[in-house]
Amino acid sequence: MDVIIIGGGIVGTLIARQLSFYSLRILLLEKESDIAMGATKANSGIVHAGYDPLPNTNKAKTNVRGNKLYPELCSQLKVPFKRNGAFVLAFNDEEIKILEELKERGRINGVLGLEIISKEELLKREPNINPEVKRALYVPNSGITSPYLLAISALENAWENGVEVHLEEEVQGVIKEKGGYIVKTNKNSYFTKYIINCAGINGDEIIKMAGIDFSFEITPRKGEYFVLDKKMGNLVSSTIFPTPTPLGKGILVIPTVEGNILLGPNAQNINDKEDKTTTHEGLKEVWEKATKLVPNIPFSSVINTFAGIRASSNYKDFLIEEFNSHKGILNILGIDSPGLTSAPALAEIAEEWLREKEKLIPKKEAKKEREKTLYFRELTNEEREELIKRNPKWGHIVCRCEHVSEMEIIEFIRHPLTPKTLEALRKRLRVGTGRCHGAFCTPHILKILSKELGKPMNSFTLKGGNSKILFGENKVRWKNEKGS
Amino acid sequence: MKKLTCIVCPLSCSLFIEEKEELKITGNKCERGIKYAKEEIRNPKRVLTTTVKIKDGIYPVIPVRTSKPIPKDYIFPLLKKLSEVELTAPIPSGYKVLENIFNLGIDVITTREMKKLNK
Amino acid sequence: MKKEVDIAVIGGGPGGLAGAFSAGKRGLKVLILERGEELGGILNQCIHPGFGLLYFKEELTGPEYAERWIKMVEELDNIEIWTKTMVLEVSPDKRILAVNEKGLWEIKAKAIIFSMGCRERTQGNLAIPGTRPSGIFTAGTAQRFVNIEGYLPGEKILILGSGDIGLIMARRLRWEGAEVIGVVEKLPYPGGLTRNLVQCLEDYDIPLYLSHTVVEIKGKERLEGVYIAPVDDKGNPILENKKYISCDTLLLSVGLIPENELSEMAEIPLDGKTGGPFVDQFLMTEKEGFFACGNVLLVNDLVDYVSLQGLLAGESAEKYLKGEIKREKKLPVKINGNLRLVVPQYLSYPIILPEITFYFRVLNPKENSILYLKEKEKILKTWKYPMVKPAEMLVIKVSSSILENVEEINFVLEGSK
C-alpha cells in the first residue's frame, strides 16, 4: 500500500476521498461493523462559523477554512447542507460582554457577518426563544449537515475511485520497516509507505503502538442528546447557543437537516471510551438547560435519546503532527468540536503533507461529483411516477414515518460498502428512525434483507457482533425436548 | 386454602377456596363467582392459540387454535405435538390440523386462510 | 394517475372494514387504502381469542374476526380494495396523494373516513437511560415476529407495562418456549384486563411488579439486563432501591398513540386527551366530510367498539353526502369527576340519530361508582358501576330525546375508593 488510513470517521473518510483523486494505493481500516460509528454518528451536525476557537490555533484555522469548503463539498457529494445561521444568547450583562469578545475573536479568525442584535430583533426571527433573553450574537455562516451521510458518501466516492475499505478490521500493531511500516490487524498485515492516524478516540493507542514517544492522551467526553419529533421542526430555524463558558459551547437547540430538533449535548469526562450510555442526571441536565433557551417543549415530542463521545485530548488543540522519530505517519487526533467543520480542511492538510513526499499524479478517471442518491421522500411526484414505472418496488413504501420505499432499501443492501445490518440501513435511509422507532418497519426490513441475501431473518444484527435481533423459531424448545 | 381472582366481571373479587369434601368458596360478591371457582379448581380449561409451520405460504407460520377450551394440563403436551407439524399452502381457514387430540373430542384448527406464495 | 370516489377509507383494519362495509352497503362508491399486504390490520397478528363477543356473540381470534369482515366487504362490488398502498398526503379539500406499485395516485373523495389505527409508544418516547443494544421491542413488533414470521424475539424476556398486549405476549412467548421473567408496571394497579392477568400471568407464575419501572438498560450489543426500581407516589423512580434483572429481551407495552399525522395534514383539530380528532355524534371531525373511527379516534379496549364506530362513520358519511347533517348548533360534552376522556366530544344539532353512544375512560380505579348525566344541577340519567378501571372503557347509550332540548351536557362520575 501507499497509504493506510486508520479510522473511518468523518476525518478518515474525507482524507480517503481527497487522496483518491491521485494514483495511489490506499486502504482504509475501520474496526467497527460500519464507518461513522464513533463521534461522526453521534454529534450535533453543526458546521460552525469559527468565532469560538482561540486565534491561530489549528482549530481556528481549520474551522474557518472547513466552513468555506462545505457548500461545494456537500454539493459534490450530494449530502444535505444548510446555512441556517446561529444565535448565541445572552441573558445578562456579563454574558453580553462575552458576546462582544466572541465577535472580536470571530473577526480575528476571519469570520464574516457577525452581528450583535437586540432581543426584539431576535424574537422576530426566532419567536419561540425564552423572552428573558437580553441580546444575541447573530452568526450567519453557521450551518448544519448530516455527518454520517457525509462520511458515507465521501467513502463511497473514494471507493468508486479505487480506495480499498476494510470493515471490522482492527489495527493491532504498527512496526517500522525500511521505507515504511507494517500494519498488523486482527485479520492481516500490510506493508505501507504512509500511515494516516485518524483513529478518533483510539488514536492515542495507535501512537503508543507505533512507539512514538509523545505524551498524548485521549480524554473522552460524553455528550447526551434528545431527538424531537419532526412535528417540532418549526421550533427554531437557526441553531441556538447559550453564551459559552470556559467548559465549552454548552447545551444547544439544533435543527437537523432531516427536520428534527436535537437538544444537547452536555459534557461529561469519562474513563471508558466505550461508555455511550445515557444517564438520568445527564438527560435531566440537557432538558433543563435546553428548555432555558427555548421553553415550552413538550416532553411527549421526544422520539429518541442518545450519547456520543468526543475524542478530546490533553493537547487541547487538534494534534496535526508527523513526529521526527516516525516519518511517514501523520497523526490527526484530538478532533473534538469543531471537528466536523474542520474535517474537509484536515483532508486538505493531509493531501499537502503527502504532496511534499510523493509526486501526486492525478487519476484521470477519478470523479469528484457523485450522482444523487434517490430518496423517495425528496423526489417530485413526476420523478416518483417515472421510477415506479421502471421498477414497481419504488411504489412500495416500507417505512411509513420516513417514507422509504422497498427499492431504496434493496439498492443500499446491494451496495458493497453497506454493512448488512439494521443500523447501517437506518443511517443511510432513515428507516426506523422516525416516530415509530422501527416498530412497524423492522419486520419488513428483515424480510427484505432475508430475501436479498438468501439468509434467514434471524441471522441479521442491529450493528454487528452479538447484536442479533431474533432468536430461534417458535417452539424449537419443545421440539428439542425429550419425551412425548 | 387456595386463592383465585374472579374474572367474570370487572369487580375482580378475590375468592378463597377451602377444599374439604366439598369446595367452600368465600370472597365472592355474586353466584357467578362460585361457578367460576368450582370450574377453575376442578378442571381449569383454556383455549390454546399458537402457530404451526407452513411451507410455500405467504408467511412461514399459520395461526391455529383448539376448537374448544382444553384442560390446562394438556397445553404443553399439545405444543410439543404441534412443534412437529408442518403444513403446505394453500390451506383454508378452519382446516383441521390435528383431530381429536388426546381423545378429548377436540381438534386443532387453522384460524386464517394461507395463500400460496407466488414465486 | 387520477381517481374519484364517493368515500375514501384510509386504513383497512377493523375500523376501516366496518366503515367501508357500512358505506358500501348504502350503494356508495368506496375505496379502501391499506398500507399492509392484506386487509385486517393488526388483527392478523392478534391470534389470541377474545374478539367478537359483543358483535358476533361468539369468541373469535383476531384473524377470524378480520376474515368475517373482509368477506362482508369483498362481497360488495362497489368497494374497491387497494393494499400495499401508502397514503402520503391528505389535503383539507379531500384530495389524497397515495402511492403503490402501480404508481402515484391523486384521489378525490367526497368524504374521507380516517381509520389509521394507532402506534405503540417506544423506547425513544420513554427515554430510558443506558445503552442502546438490540433486544428491545414494542410488544406489537414482538407479536408480529412470533405470530406472523414465526421467530422468537428472545429467550429471557422482561415486559414493561401491564397493558393487554404485554400480558397476552407474556403467555404467547411462554407457549412458544421463551422464559418470561416478569412484568413491570409503573402504576399501582395493572393496565390490562383481569382475565388476562389471571390467564396470562398467574397461570404461569409470572410475577407482576406494580409501582416499578425500568430505569436503566444494560448491554453493549444485545440486551444483557435492566435495572428496575420502585416509583414514589408521583411516579418518580427511587433509584437507591434499584435492582438488577438479567434478561435478553425487553418488551414495551406502555401505551398506544392514535396515528393522526394524516389528520393533522388535513388541518383537523385533535383532542389532547384522546389523541384523536374532536368528533360529534356522527363521528364527523371539525372539518366537514372527514370522519374518524377506531383507534385513530380513541384507543379502544374491544375491537367490537372499533367495528361499531366504523359502521357509524360509514352511515354518517352517507348522511353527509345527502346533506342531512346540518350542524346548526354545537354543544360540548363536558366531563367531570373521575372521567378522563369522552367521545364524542360535542353534539351537533339537530341530532338526527335515535340514540348516541358515548365512550369514556376513567382516571382512577374506584368501586361503587355512579355516572350522572346532568344539565346544570338537573340529573337527566344515572348509571351504576360496581367497579371502574382505567383499563376498561365505559360505554353507554343515551336516547336522543333526552338530549334534544338541553342547554348543557355534563357527565360526572363519582365513586368511592
mmCIF file of C-alpha atoms in Angstrom, chain A residues 4 6 171-177 180-184 192-199 202-214 216 319 321-333:
data_model
loop_
_atom_site.group_PDB
_atom_site.id
_atom_site.type_symbol
_atom_site.label_atom_id
_atom_site.label_comp_id
_atom_site.label_asym_id
_atom_site.label_seq_id
_atom_site.Cartn_x
_atom_site.Cartn_y
_atom_site.Cartn_z
ATOM 1 C CA ILE A 4 -3.192 3.229 5.110
ATOM 2 C CA ILE A 6 -6.720 4.195 10.223
ATOM 3 C CA VAL A 171 -5.141 -2.336 13.864
ATOM 4 C CA GLN A 172 -3.156 -4.255 16.453
ATOM 5 C CA GLY A 173 0.405 -3.351 15.618
ATOM 6 C CA VAL A 174 2.472 -0.743 13.731
ATOM 7 C CA ILE A 175 6.077 -1.757 13.044
ATOM 8 C CA LYS A 176 8.718 0.441 11.468
ATOM 9 C CA GLU A 177 10.311 -1.063 8.366
ATOM 10 C CA GLY A 180 7.584 2.367 5.528
ATOM 11 C CA TYR A 181 5.609 0.433 8.099
ATOM 12 C CA ILE A 182 3.999 -2.944 8.668
ATOM 13 C CA VAL A 183 0.433 -2.573 9.875
ATOM 14 C CA LYS A 184 -0.878 -5.659 11.642
ATOM 15 C CA THR A 192 2.586 0.664 3.614
ATOM 16 C CA LYS A 193 4.712 3.684 2.865
ATOM 17 C CA TYR A 194 2.479 6.081 4.778
ATOM 18 C CA ILE A 195 0.004 5.937 7.602
ATOM 19 C CA ILE A 196 -2.598 8.496 8.472
ATOM 20 C CA ASN A 197 -3.749 8.018 12.016
ATOM 21 C CA CYS A 198 -7.221 9.459 12.437
ATOM 22 C CA ALA A 199 -8.490 6.751 14.746
ATOM 23 C CA ASN A 202 -8.420 5.231 19.913
ATOM 24 C CA GLY A 203 -5.836 7.436 18.194
ATOM 25 C CA ASP A 204 -3.638 7.620 21.275
ATOM 26 C CA GLU A 205 -3.353 3.855 21.274
ATOM 27 C CA ILE A 206 -2.083 3.874 17.691
ATOM 28 C CA ILE A 207 0.561 6.407 18.764
ATOM 29 C CA LYS A 208 1.646 4.050 21.547
ATOM 30 C CA MET A 209 1.519 1.033 19.256
ATOM 31 C CA ALA A 210 3.858 2.733 16.799
ATOM 32 C CA GLY A 211 6.258 3.502 19.632
ATOM 33 C CA ILE A 212 6.032 7.261 19.284
ATOM 34 C CA ASP A 213 7.435 8.948 22.357
ATOM 35 C CA PHE A 214 4.903 11.702 22.869
ATOM 36 C CA PHE A 216 -0.695 12.275 24.205
ATOM 37 C CA LEU A 319 -2.968 17.474 17.081
ATOM 38 C CA GLU A 321 1.708 16.124 13.631
ATOM 39 C CA GLU A 322 4.300 13.973 11.932
ATOM 40 C CA PHE A 323 6.939 13.070 14.510
ATOM 41 C CA ASN A 324 10.620 13.083 13.542
ATOM 42 C CA SER A 325 11.089 9.669 15.037
ATOM 43 C CA HIS A 326 8.301 8.297 12.865
ATOM 44 C CA LYS A 327 8.397 9.975 9.484
ATOM 45 C CA GLY A 328 5.585 8.857 7.257
ATOM 46 C CA ILE A 329 2.927 8.746 9.947
ATOM 47 C CA LEU A 330 0.592 11.707 10.011
ATOM 48 C CA ASN A 331 -1.419 11.933 13.212
ATOM 49 C CA ILE A 332 -4.659 13.894 13.109
ATOM 50 C CA LEU A 333 -6.053 13.473 16.587
#
